[in-house]
RNA sequence: GCUGGCGUAGCUCAAUCGGCAGAGCAGCGGUUUUGUAAACCGCCGGUUGGAGGUUCGAUUCCUCUCGCCAGCUCCA
C-alpha cells in the first residue's frame, strides 16, 4: 500500500467494517485481502445505490453485493442481457438503430428502429450471435462523456434515437457502456463481462411505439429472458408452457364452459350450460353473502335515456368507451357502461334520513363498453360483462368504517375462491379531477386508515385515481404468481354533486352523502377466466359443474349405476351416469378430461357387495366403500374447498 | 385503433411450383359386454372466414373486409 494513500471505511451487510484505500473498486472492497469475489456477485449497492463492481470508491460507504437472487441484481443481469442481444442485432443488422432496452419482470426487451419486422429466423440468428458474444466474454466497460459530445457521437454512428434520448437528458455528463465493438448510452449498472450471463433465450418479437405513443413510429421489439443456469431457464420455459396449458380460452372451449363466436361479435360471451352452472354457483354465493352483509340487492335496465348519462358525466368523461346511442321514438338511449346512475336514482326515489345511512345497493349488473378491438382478450377483456357491483351511500364520518367492512368482505370472498395472496394499491388524485384537494386528501386518508386498521400492506399509486375520487385496487395472485386486478373500492365526490343527492341530518338540514363504488370480483367474466387458469380447469368440488360421475363396467350394472346416481343427486350433488357401451378406461379418460372431481366405478364386485369404488380426479384410487361413506367424503371435500 | 402473424370438417392439424381438398379425434351405424386415461369395422362430414380481382384453372397470387393471436396503447 503506497505511503500516504487515504483510507476509507466500508461497511458490509454482516456489519463487518473494513479499511481500504480510497479509489479501490467495489469488487476489491468486497473480497477484501483474500481471494477472488464469488462469481455469483453481479454488482454491488453502494450506500443503497446499485453500481458496477468496477466502481471506484471515493469515500466511506455501506457495500452490499448483488446477486441474481435480489430484484436489483436480477435487473442488472437482464439489462446486460438486453445489451448483449442489442450487440448481436447490430452485428447482423448494422442498419438497425438502438433505442431502449430495459429489464422487465422475467426478462428483458430491446426496441430497434428497423425497416422491417424481425422474423423467427432472424431471432434464431440473433440468439446464436448473442451466445457467441457470451462465449467471447467481452469485458463491459463504463465511460463518461459530456452530454453534447455524446449526442454528436451517436449522430455520427447513425443512432438518431439515442441522440434524441441524450438530448433530452438533464445531466451534463452521460455514461456509456461498451462491450467489444458495441457501445450504448446507459445509466447502468452492468455485469462485469458478457460471459457472466449463462443462459439466454429470445422469446418473441413485436411492434412497439417509440416512447409508447401510438402517434410515434413503430419500432421492432425483441423479448428475451436470461438466467444464471440452464436449469432455471428451462424451469422458466416450462412455466411459460404451463401458462399456455392453463389458458382459459383453450380450457373454456375444451371443457365446454364458454365460447365467443364471430357471428355473435367480438368480446361477447356465450355461457354454455357447464360454464353457466359455475357462474350460477358463484352468483348464488355472492347474493347470499351480500344479504348477510347488510346489502340490499337491486336490478336495473340495460339501457337508459342518454340524458341520464349526461347528468352522470359519462357522456363527457367516458364517451370513448360507450357504444353509440340508439334513437328510440323522440329520444336517444344509451346501452349502460356502468350501473351507478341507476342505483343513484333508487337512492333519490325517497327523501333519506341520516338514520338510513349507510345504504348499500348491490347488483350483478351487466354493462357494455366499447373496447378497441386490439385490447380484447378472451374473458379477461370483453365488451359485455357483469360487474359484481355495489354502491354505498354514507355520511363522511362513515367512510372509514364502510371501507373497512368492504375490505374484510373482499378478502373473505377472494379467499373462498382459493386466492390467498394480494397486492393492494391506493391511487391518489390525478391531474384531471373533480372535487377539492382537501376532499381528496381526506378521502385518501380514510382509505389508508381503513387499510391500516386491517393490517393490510399497500402501495401508493400516485395520480392513478379515477377523476371522481381516490380508490383502493386489490390484485389477486394466482397459483403461478401472476397478479390480476379484480377488486376495487372507489370514493366518489362527483355523482352525489351531479345528481344533487341529499340526506336530512340531525340538524334537519340537507347534507350531501358520500358515495362508494365497489366491486369484489370486478367482472364475473374476468373472474371466471382467472378461476379457470388458477385451477387449470379443475374447479374445487363446490364449484365443479359435474361433481360425481358414475361409471358402470357392463350393462349388468346399469340399474345399480342409475340408482347410485339418483342417490347422489338426492344427496344434493351434481351427479351424472355414463352408461355408454364403452370400456371403463375410456369413460375414466373422458371424466378425467372433463376434470370431474369424483368418479364412481360400479362393476360386479360392487354390485355384489353393495359398495362403490371411488376414484379421485388425477388418478387417486380411493378404494371401495358404501355410498354413505362416499357422500361423507365428498361433503368433507366441499367443506374444505369453501373454507380454504 | 396501430404493427406483424394467422383463418382449411364440430375440434386439432395436412395439402410440393397455382393443377381432383386430406388425416386423427368427435358424431352416426354396426360388432364387442369390457375393472381405473383411448376396443374394432364402416359411414357421414367442406361455398378453404366473406367479397372482389388476376388466371384455362386459386386453399395457394393481389385488393378490400370480418375475426383470431402476439405486442403497443388502454382497462373490470
XYZ file of C-alpha atoms (C1' of nucleotides) in Angstrom:
720
model
C 0.000 0.000 0.000
C 1.646 3.269 -1.091
C 2.508 5.572 1.737
C 0.121 8.470 2.051
C -2.841 6.749 0.428
C -6.025 7.842 2.076
C -8.028 5.119 3.791
C -11.793 4.807 3.656
C -14.108 2.596 5.670
C -16.565 0.232 4.046
C -19.348 -1.489 5.934
C -20.513 -4.888 4.722
C -24.043 -6.260 5.189
C -22.938 -8.512 8.069
C -21.745 -5.394 9.914
C -18.067 -6.041 9.304
C -16.117 -2.839 8.762
C -13.109 -2.870 6.573
C -10.488 -0.217 5.857
C -9.436 0.026 2.242
C -7.501 2.571 0.212
C -9.644 5.288 -1.343
C -10.149 4.698 -5.034
C -10.268 0.937 -4.780
C -13.163 -0.749 -6.551
C -16.309 -2.174 -5.062
C -15.060 -5.590 -6.128
C -11.783 -5.187 -4.227
C -13.553 -3.858 -1.185
C -15.980 -6.777 -1.177
C -13.444 -9.565 -1.476
C -11.022 -7.912 0.905
C -7.477 -9.128 1.144
C -8.122 -12.764 0.469
C -9.004 -14.339 -2.867
C -11.483 -13.599 -5.620
C -15.066 -12.498 -5.389
C -17.719 -15.175 -5.797
C -18.827 -15.326 -9.446
C -22.427 -15.050 -8.214
C -21.838 -11.426 -7.360
C -23.021 -9.327 -10.300
C -22.834 -5.821 -8.939
C -22.997 -4.032 -5.620
C -25.049 -1.411 -3.922
C -23.000 1.463 -2.608
C -24.935 3.272 0.089
C -28.031 1.594 -1.303
C -27.443 2.568 -4.941
C -26.695 -0.258 -7.397
C -23.271 0.227 -9.011
C -20.798 -1.677 -11.167
C -18.284 -3.874 -9.404
C -15.574 -1.753 -11.012
C -16.883 1.453 -9.452
C -14.091 3.258 -7.635
C -14.989 4.068 -4.047
C -14.159 7.614 -3.080
C -15.469 7.781 0.471
C -16.812 5.737 3.356
C -19.605 3.533 2.144
C -22.026 0.774 3.025
C -21.458 -2.006 0.499
C -23.725 -4.860 -0.357
C -23.055 -7.493 -3.006
C -25.874 -8.018 -5.522
C -26.639 -11.451 -6.902
C -29.334 -12.769 -9.185
C -31.319 -13.620 -6.033
C -32.157 -9.966 -5.422
C -34.504 -7.914 -7.616
C -31.769 -5.319 -8.193
C -29.236 -7.985 -9.135
C -31.707 -9.615 -11.483
C -32.340 -6.278 -13.118
C -28.638 -5.754 -13.760
C -28.371 -9.263 -15.168
C -31.315 -8.820 -17.547
C -30.257 -5.334 -18.504
C -26.837 -6.570 -19.570
C -28.594 -9.412 -21.374
C -30.535 -6.803 -23.352
C -27.236 -5.162 -24.297
C -25.834 -8.486 -25.432
C -28.872 -9.002 -27.625
C -28.555 -5.460 -28.970
C -24.919 -6.104 -29.824
C -25.957 -9.260 -31.682
C -28.606 -7.332 -33.617
C -26.139 -4.611 -34.576
C -23.632 -7.254 -35.706
C -26.148 -8.883 -38.005
C -28.231 -5.842 -38.988
C -25.944 -2.798 -38.807
C -28.726 -0.526 -40.068
C -30.935 -1.266 -37.050
C -30.921 1.705 -34.712
C -30.741 1.336 -30.964
C -33.451 2.862 -28.819
C -34.147 1.496 -25.349
C -33.769 -1.925 -23.777
C -34.768 -2.364 -20.160
C -35.073 -5.352 -17.867
C -38.642 -6.343 -17.176
C -40.234 -8.892 -14.887
C -38.955 -12.303 -16.007
C -36.702 -10.982 -18.745
C -35.843 -8.043 -20.917
C -36.566 -6.446 -24.270
C -34.848 -4.108 -26.646
C -36.562 -1.827 -29.179
C -34.875 -1.222 -32.522
C -35.747 1.106 -35.350
C -35.532 -1.219 -38.322
C -37.034 -1.224 -41.787
C -38.930 -4.478 -41.328
C -40.160 -6.736 -38.507
C -37.808 -9.396 -37.223
C -38.777 -12.898 -38.280
C -38.438 -16.058 -36.189
C -35.434 -16.903 -38.391
C -33.860 -13.553 -37.519
C -34.422 -14.291 -33.849
C -32.629 -17.604 -34.159
C -29.688 -15.943 -35.851
C -29.592 -13.151 -33.292
C -29.758 -15.632 -30.445
C -26.858 -17.619 -31.903
C -24.851 -14.429 -32.240
C -25.742 -13.473 -28.657
C -24.443 -16.820 -27.458
C -21.197 -16.156 -29.316
C -20.926 -12.767 -27.584
C -21.417 -14.500 -24.237
C -18.729 -17.029 -25.165
C -16.330 -14.247 -26.117
C -16.786 -12.850 -22.606
C -16.182 -9.216 -23.548
C -15.486 -7.008 -20.545
C -18.285 -4.452 -20.063
C -16.714 -1.045 -19.535
C -18.230 2.174 -18.339
C -17.098 5.581 -19.551
C -18.385 9.083 -19.194
C -18.800 11.723 -21.845
C -20.073 15.292 -21.871
C -23.707 15.226 -22.956
C -23.303 17.250 -26.136
C -20.302 15.242 -27.202
C -22.335 12.082 -26.696
C -25.093 13.490 -28.911
C -22.525 14.074 -31.647
C -21.030 10.653 -31.056
C -24.318 8.841 -31.598
C -25.334 11.051 -34.519
C -22.109 10.120 -36.248
C -22.881 6.484 -35.705
C -26.336 6.991 -37.270
C -28.100 6.411 -33.943
C -30.747 9.121 -34.227
C -32.890 7.751 -31.418
C -30.007 7.547 -28.981
C -29.033 11.118 -29.864
C -32.611 12.203 -29.190
C -32.658 10.469 -25.818
C -29.388 12.073 -24.751
C -30.528 15.499 -25.881
C -33.481 15.216 -23.553
C -31.367 14.229 -20.532
C -30.871 16.831 -17.813
C -27.304 15.865 -16.836
C -24.206 17.457 -18.296
C -22.346 14.171 -18.329
C -23.743 10.895 -19.528
C -22.421 7.385 -19.120
C -21.794 4.927 -21.931
C -21.142 1.228 -21.714
C -19.099 -0.737 -24.191
C -18.510 -4.405 -24.778
C -16.378 -5.478 -27.741
C -17.391 -3.351 -30.734
C -20.697 -2.380 -29.140
C -21.376 0.867 -27.331
C -24.612 2.132 -25.854
C -25.823 5.020 -23.787
C -26.773 3.636 -20.425
C -27.121 4.637 -16.828
C -26.067 1.172 -15.769
C -25.029 -0.606 -13.740
C -23.952 -3.648 -15.707
C -22.327 -7.027 -15.273
C -18.525 -7.111 -15.356
C -18.465 -9.036 -18.641
C -20.762 -10.602 -21.215
C -19.741 -14.099 -20.124
C -21.434 -13.547 -16.772
C -24.724 -14.340 -18.494
C -25.026 -18.107 -18.564
C -28.373 -18.965 -20.158
C -30.161 -16.651 -22.567
C -33.123 -17.139 -24.851
C -35.017 -14.861 -27.209
C -38.756 -15.369 -26.970
C -40.666 -13.203 -29.394
C -40.740 -10.066 -31.461
C -43.469 -7.491 -31.844
C -44.057 -3.881 -32.739
C -43.930 -1.169 -30.093
C -44.287 2.567 -30.416
C -41.380 4.894 -29.849
C -41.833 6.276 -26.342
C -45.046 4.261 -26.047
C -47.072 6.772 -28.038
C -49.208 5.490 -30.888
C -48.592 8.669 -32.892
C -44.884 7.860 -32.996
C -43.152 5.478 -35.394
C -43.401 1.781 -34.728
C -40.228 0.130 -33.508
C -39.338 -3.536 -33.562
C -39.160 -5.047 -30.107
C -37.480 -8.320 -29.250
C -38.294 -10.024 -25.959
C -35.908 -12.390 -24.257
C -35.000 -13.773 -20.908
C -31.866 -14.945 -19.148
C -30.882 -16.913 -16.064
C -27.692 -17.878 -14.251
C -28.223 -21.554 -15.073
C -29.736 -23.528 -17.896
C -31.886 -25.336 -15.326
C -33.503 -22.077 -14.226
C -34.075 -21.040 -17.825
C -35.658 -24.437 -18.534
C -37.857 -24.063 -15.458
C -38.961 -20.654 -16.688
C -39.757 -22.009 -20.152
C -41.682 -24.848 -18.515
C -43.688 -22.228 -16.633
C -44.488 -20.474 -19.902
C -45.722 -23.820 -21.236
C -47.813 -24.248 -18.088
C -49.364 -20.836 -18.661
C -50.291 -21.935 -22.174
C -51.731 -25.164 -20.851
C -53.938 -23.240 -18.434
C -55.110 -20.646 -20.951
C -58.770 -20.040 -20.162
C -59.591 -19.565 -23.822
C -58.385 -23.069 -24.574
C -59.827 -24.665 -21.423
C -63.067 -22.728 -21.730
C -63.664 -24.354 -25.089
C -62.325 -27.802 -24.179
C -64.426 -28.013 -21.027
C -67.433 -26.638 -22.899
C -67.798 -23.727 -20.477
C -67.983 -20.738 -22.786
C -67.416 -19.703 -26.385
C -67.117 -16.463 -28.238
C -68.150 -16.594 -31.849
C -67.724 -14.478 -34.932
C -71.425 -14.447 -35.583
C -72.150 -13.028 -32.126
C -69.481 -10.352 -32.145
C -66.110 -9.732 -30.579
C -65.912 -9.531 -26.807
C -69.341 -11.063 -26.278
C -69.564 -14.290 -24.326
C -71.842 -17.302 -24.666
C -72.082 -19.200 -21.417
C -72.657 -22.868 -22.182
C -74.555 -24.963 -19.614
C -71.458 -26.010 -17.648
C -69.976 -22.528 -17.580
C -73.361 -21.089 -16.730
C -73.658 -23.516 -13.837
C -70.324 -22.434 -12.370
C -71.423 -18.849 -12.807
C -74.700 -19.589 -11.073
C -72.809 -21.078 -8.122
C -70.587 -18.020 -7.934
C -73.576 -15.706 -8.132
C -75.575 -17.643 -5.556
C -72.681 -17.444 -3.149
C -72.332 -13.744 -3.908
C -76.001 -12.945 -3.276
C -76.158 -14.982 -0.103
C -73.110 -13.254 1.328
C -74.292 -9.784 0.339
C -77.592 -10.272 2.089
C -75.677 -11.424 5.165
C -73.502 -8.323 4.956
C -76.438 -5.934 5.013
C -76.615 -5.133 1.320
C -79.917 -4.685 -0.487
C -79.976 -6.248 -3.923
C -81.433 -4.360 -6.858
C -81.878 -4.725 -10.612
C -81.581 -2.087 -13.275
C -82.205 -1.952 -17.036
C -79.559 -2.351 -19.709
C -80.391 0.914 -21.441
C -81.442 4.328 -20.295
C -82.033 7.741 -21.777
C -78.863 9.414 -22.895
C -79.760 12.363 -20.643
C -79.121 10.195 -17.588
C -75.565 9.644 -18.836
C -75.175 13.356 -19.448
C -76.124 14.043 -15.847
C -73.728 11.389 -14.591
C -70.902 12.837 -16.645
C -70.319 9.640 -18.609
C -71.035 11.384 -21.884
C -68.277 13.872 -21.084
C -65.739 11.604 -19.442
C -66.442 8.129 -20.708
C -67.846 8.503 -24.218
C -64.972 6.694 -25.961
C -65.827 3.543 -24.009
C -69.544 3.642 -24.737
C -71.491 2.070 -27.573
C -73.085 4.699 -29.768
C -76.536 5.740 -28.532
C -79.648 4.446 -30.286
C -82.580 6.513 -31.315
C -85.926 5.392 -29.909
C -89.032 7.466 -30.572
C -88.082 11.040 -29.840
C -85.114 10.422 -27.561
C -81.744 8.767 -27.549
C -80.983 5.762 -25.405
C -77.638 4.514 -24.206
C -76.527 0.946 -23.534
C -75.197 1.119 -19.986
C -71.447 1.158 -19.424
C -71.929 1.327 -15.643
C -74.599 0.697 -13.048
C -74.099 3.661 -10.762
C -76.687 6.108 -12.156
C -79.423 3.547 -11.627
C -78.503 2.942 -8.025
C -78.337 6.679 -7.537
C -81.851 7.044 -8.905
C -83.073 4.393 -6.480
C -81.476 6.403 -3.676
C -83.161 9.532 -4.975
C -86.587 7.927 -5.103
C -87.116 8.874 -1.441
C -86.044 11.507 0.989
C -83.285 9.941 3.049
C -82.535 10.463 6.716
C -79.117 10.262 8.335
C -80.646 7.327 10.194
C -80.959 5.399 6.887
C -77.253 5.583 6.172
C -75.265 3.690 5.177
C -77.385 2.404 2.311
C -75.797 -0.423 0.353
C -77.185 -1.365 -3.055
C -75.692 -4.393 -4.745
C -76.298 -5.698 -8.241
C -74.795 -8.219 -10.591
C -75.156 -5.633 -13.289
C -74.344 -6.384 -16.902
C -72.667 -3.495 -18.660
C -71.477 -2.891 -22.203
C -68.347 -0.989 -23.012
C -66.886 -0.246 -26.365
C -63.313 -1.523 -26.244
C -60.922 -1.093 -29.118
C -60.588 -4.374 -30.997
C -56.901 -4.762 -30.241
C -57.427 -4.866 -26.494
C -59.998 -7.658 -26.373
C -58.635 -10.783 -24.758
C -60.674 -13.898 -24.053
C -62.779 -13.435 -20.934
C -60.273 -11.061 -19.412
C -61.200 -8.133 -21.606
C -64.638 -8.169 -23.203
C -67.323 -5.768 -24.383
C -70.246 -7.118 -22.419
C -69.694 -8.174 -18.829
C -71.333 -8.418 -15.469
C -69.935 -6.434 -12.599
C -70.465 -7.582 -9.038
C -71.235 -4.003 -8.328
C -72.396 -2.147 -5.263
C -72.819 1.476 -4.300
C -72.681 2.581 -0.708
C -74.186 5.885 0.307
C -72.902 7.133 3.620
C -72.051 10.131 5.758
C -68.485 11.414 5.564
C -67.759 10.062 9.049
C -68.812 6.598 7.913
C -66.324 6.297 5.070
C -63.577 4.596 7.010
C -65.932 2.123 8.652
C -67.615 1.241 5.371
C -64.300 0.830 3.573
C -63.082 -1.414 6.388
C -66.160 -3.598 6.055
C -65.708 -3.788 2.303
C -62.072 -4.821 2.740
C -62.943 -7.624 5.152
C -65.714 -8.760 2.852
C -63.452 -8.673 -0.194
C -60.719 -10.757 1.381
C -63.285 -13.244 2.656
C -64.785 -13.685 -0.812
C -61.434 -13.908 -2.587
C -60.134 -16.463 -0.083
C -63.241 -18.560 -0.612
C -62.295 -18.810 -4.261
C -58.833 -20.036 -3.391
C -56.768 -16.864 -3.531
C -54.503 -16.129 -0.621
C -52.023 -13.572 -1.886
C -52.915 -9.998 -2.695
C -51.358 -6.764 -3.847
C -53.093 -3.635 -2.665
C -52.764 -0.164 -4.179
C -54.120 3.197 -3.156
C -54.500 5.526 -6.122
C -54.325 9.237 -5.415
C -55.570 12.384 -7.131
C -54.940 12.535 -10.888
C -54.338 15.709 -12.873
C -57.843 15.743 -14.280
C -60.053 15.507 -11.223
C -63.226 16.830 -9.687
C -63.532 17.687 -6.002
C -61.298 19.863 -3.885
C -57.775 18.777 -2.936
C -58.922 18.866 0.704
C -61.698 16.379 -0.020
C -59.256 14.183 -1.891
C -56.751 14.273 0.943
C -59.438 13.455 3.482
C -60.902 10.581 1.493
C -57.460 9.201 0.668
C -56.610 9.320 4.361
C -59.810 7.419 5.135
C -58.858 4.709 2.652
C -55.391 4.417 4.136
C -56.763 4.384 7.669
C -59.103 1.523 6.762
C -56.208 -0.449 5.276
C -54.056 0.216 8.322
C -56.825 -0.821 10.703
C -56.950 -4.131 8.811
C -53.180 -4.514 8.874
C -53.134 -4.638 5.079
C -49.850 -3.693 3.431
C -50.348 -1.428 0.436
C -48.537 0.756 -2.031
C -49.416 4.214 -3.262
C -50.105 4.617 -6.975
C -49.656 8.365 -7.350
C -52.077 10.172 -9.647
C -53.813 6.957 -10.698
C -57.178 7.669 -9.069
C -60.345 7.947 -11.167
C -61.323 11.550 -11.930
C -64.132 11.423 -9.365
C -62.191 10.131 -6.356
C -59.347 8.062 -4.867
C -59.524 4.285 -4.869
C -58.136 1.063 -3.484
C -57.353 -1.640 -6.023
C -56.735 -5.207 -4.966
C -54.901 -7.581 -7.239
C -55.041 -11.300 -6.592
C -52.094 -13.578 -7.245
C -52.891 -16.876 -8.855
C -51.200 -20.215 -8.369
C -48.499 -19.246 -10.904
C -47.828 -15.977 -9.095
C -49.467 -13.791 -11.720
C -51.300 -10.724 -10.426
C -54.815 -9.907 -11.665
C -56.777 -6.758 -10.984
C -60.204 -7.611 -9.641
C -61.467 -5.743 -6.622
C -61.783 -2.010 -6.473
C -63.141 0.422 -3.893
C -63.646 3.954 -5.152
C -64.755 7.079 -3.380
C -66.962 9.331 -5.498
C -67.346 13.080 -4.871
C -68.744 13.716 -8.271
C -72.010 11.867 -8.654
C -73.596 12.959 -5.349
C -72.953 16.512 -6.591
C -74.199 15.932 -10.127
C -77.360 14.171 -9.015
C -77.783 16.515 -6.059
C -78.012 13.652 -3.607
C -79.014 14.553 -0.095
C -79.983 13.204 3.259
C -81.569 15.040 6.148
C -79.184 15.368 9.074
C -79.848 15.527 12.801
C -79.946 19.284 12.338
C -82.890 18.954 9.972
C -80.844 20.334 7.102
C -79.925 18.704 3.807
C -76.444 17.161 3.600
C -74.555 15.605 0.759
C -73.829 11.881 1.166
C -70.563 10.278 0.055
C -70.803 7.522 -2.462
C -68.515 4.487 -2.586
C -68.354 2.266 -5.666
C -67.021 -1.191 -5.085
C -66.642 -4.499 -6.874
C -65.164 -7.596 -5.278
C -64.605 -9.851 -8.241
C -64.628 -6.986 -10.698
C -66.348 -8.689 -13.557
C -67.788 -12.189 -13.463
C -66.340 -12.866 -16.897
C -62.825 -11.863 -15.968
C -63.042 -13.546 -12.575
C -64.230 -16.744 -14.199
C -61.333 -16.603 -16.669
C -58.896 -16.142 -13.795
C -60.508 -19.019 -11.874
C -60.143 -21.319 -14.877
C -56.440 -20.522 -15.114
C -55.914 -20.632 -11.341
C -57.388 -24.124 -11.120
C -56.263 -25.226 -14.592
C -59.938 -26.025 -15.210
C -60.105 -28.414 -12.243
C -62.548 -26.443 -10.110
C -62.809 -27.284 -6.432
C -65.676 -29.648 -5.803
C -68.082 -26.966 -4.627
C -67.707 -25.198 -7.995
C -67.327 -28.208 -10.285
C -70.166 -28.323 -12.819
C -70.258 -32.101 -12.502
C -69.125 -33.358 -9.111
C -69.708 -37.063 -9.450
C -69.632 -39.306 -12.480
C -70.942 -42.846 -12.065
C -69.396 -45.332 -14.469
C -70.732 -48.821 -14.954
C -68.460 -51.513 -16.297
C -71.021 -53.537 -18.212
C -74.736 -53.313 -18.899
C -75.276 -55.661 -15.963
C -74.655 -52.823 -13.514
C -76.783 -50.372 -15.418
C -79.657 -50.287 -12.928
C -77.291 -50.150 -9.993
C -75.442 -47.226 -11.562
C -78.694 -45.377 -12.127
C -79.822 -45.992 -8.554
C -76.492 -44.778 -7.237
C -76.639 -41.667 -9.410
C -80.122 -40.891 -8.142
C -78.888 -41.371 -4.600
C -76.115 -38.823 -5.113
C -78.430 -36.392 -6.804
C -80.828 -36.738 -3.878
C -77.922 -36.041 -1.518
C -77.532 -32.683 -3.263
C -74.609 -33.428 -5.556
C -74.338 -32.757 -9.238
C -74.062 -36.347 -10.384
C -74.226 -37.919 -13.835
C -74.100 -41.500 -15.030
C -72.058 -42.609 -18.025
C -73.838 -45.763 -19.132
C -72.442 -45.850 -22.643
C -71.272 -49.095 -24.135
C -67.590 -48.226 -23.669
C -64.715 -49.698 -21.714
C -64.344 -48.227 -18.240
C -60.872 -46.945 -19.158
C -62.430 -44.851 -21.876
C -65.084 -43.444 -19.569
C -62.450 -42.593 -16.991
C -60.397 -40.854 -19.622
C -63.341 -38.693 -20.582
C -64.227 -37.911 -16.965
C -60.583 -37.014 -16.306
C -60.543 -34.707 -19.296
C -63.723 -33.085 -18.045
C -61.975 -32.683 -14.645
C -64.774 -34.333 -12.690
C -63.627 -34.491 -9.035
C -65.140 -37.882 -8.164
C -65.555 -40.945 -10.358
C -67.511 -43.881 -9.068
C -66.927 -47.195 -10.763
C -69.518 -49.897 -10.341
C -68.905 -53.433 -11.561
C -69.989 -56.845 -10.441
C -67.858 -56.727 -7.305
C -69.522 -53.531 -6.115
C -72.940 -54.758 -7.149
C -72.427 -57.915 -5.054
C -71.026 -56.091 -2.022
C -73.348 -53.084 -2.309
C -70.328 -50.755 -2.340
C -68.857 -48.172 -4.674
C -65.311 -47.893 -5.993
C -64.157 -44.284 -5.792
C -61.540 -42.665 -7.983
C -60.398 -39.119 -7.374
C -59.507 -36.699 -10.126
C -55.873 -37.124 -11.162
C -55.770 -40.842 -10.603
C -56.078 -41.487 -6.899
C -57.902 -44.747 -6.289
C -59.723 -44.166 -3.020
C -60.925 -47.762 -2.678
C -64.336 -49.345 -2.211
C -66.846 -48.167 0.344
C -70.577 -47.903 0.974
C -72.488 -44.995 -0.596
C -72.854 -43.179 2.740
C -69.092 -43.139 3.180
C -68.675 -41.645 -0.290
C -71.256 -38.972 0.475
C -69.364 -38.017 3.643
C -66.122 -37.968 1.694
C -67.484 -35.575 -0.914
C -69.198 -33.381 1.679
C -65.903 -33.070 3.522
C -64.175 -32.129 0.283
C -66.759 -29.437 -0.437
C -66.475 -28.017 3.083
C -62.687 -27.966 2.785
C -62.809 -26.207 -0.575
C -65.110 -23.477 0.680
C -63.151 -22.705 3.810
C -59.718 -22.771 2.151
C -57.004 1.949 -33.111
C -51.638 0.738 -34.693
C -47.627 -3.111 -36.307
C -46.901 -8.099 -37.525
C -48.740 -13.108 -37.918
C -52.904 -16.381 -38.779
C -58.209 -18.001 -40.565
C -58.987 -25.347 -44.324
C -64.725 -30.532 -41.451
C -67.640 -29.668 -34.614
C -62.067 -29.938 -32.569
C -56.543 -30.449 -33.624
C -53.925 -30.087 -37.982
C -52.033 -31.713 -43.518
C -52.284 -30.303 -48.834
C -44.999 -29.806 -53.287
C -44.242 -24.754 -58.079
C -51.202 -22.183 -58.975
C -53.481 -28.389 -61.116
C -59.342 -33.617 -58.490
C -59.146 -30.573 -50.527
C -56.896 -34.970 -46.759
C -55.903 -37.320 -41.660
C -56.825 -38.159 -36.426
C -60.423 -37.179 -32.798
C -65.669 -36.078 -32.258
C -70.652 -37.508 -34.464
C -73.762 -41.527 -36.641
C -74.443 -47.140 -37.745
C -72.680 -51.932 -36.544
C -69.564 -55.590 -33.832
C -67.863 -56.070 -28.890
C -70.029 -56.519 -22.512
C -65.448 -54.652 -21.237
C -62.198 -53.294 -13.944
C -59.401 -47.401 -13.295
C -56.584 -42.148 -19.062
C -58.280 -44.124 -25.968
C -61.689 -51.846 -28.320
C -62.655 -52.845 -33.720
C -65.164 -52.063 -38.639
C -67.945 -48.805 -41.620
C -70.442 -44.154 -42.783
C -71.300 -39.012 -42.660
C -68.838 -34.537 -42.612
C -66.094 -28.600 -46.714
C -69.068 -22.272 -50.940
C -60.939 -23.486 -47.669
C -63.936 -16.678 -42.770
C -66.543 -13.189 -46.515
C -66.466 -10.040 -51.171
C -63.916 -8.792 -55.493
C -59.697 -9.399 -58.898
C -55.560 -11.984 -61.840
C -55.618 -16.896 -64.388
C -57.636 -22.119 -68.814
C -57.602 -23.220 -63.539
C -56.925 -20.061 -56.803
C -56.758 -23.180 -50.140
C -52.279 -21.213 -52.769
C -51.135 -14.785 -56.001
C -53.373 -9.456 -55.444
C -57.109 -5.788 -53.204
C -60.822 -4.903 -49.691
C -63.449 -6.714 -45.426
C -64.634 -9.623 -40.862
C -62.456 -12.324 -36.967
C -58.487 -14.509 -34.021
C -53.316 -14.379 -31.953
C -48.752 -11.546 -30.082
C -47.197 -6.827 -28.814
C -48.045 -1.397 -28.286
C -51.752 1.919 -26.241
C -55.947 1.486 -22.847
C -58.588 -1.053 -18.777
C -63.068 -4.559 -14.836
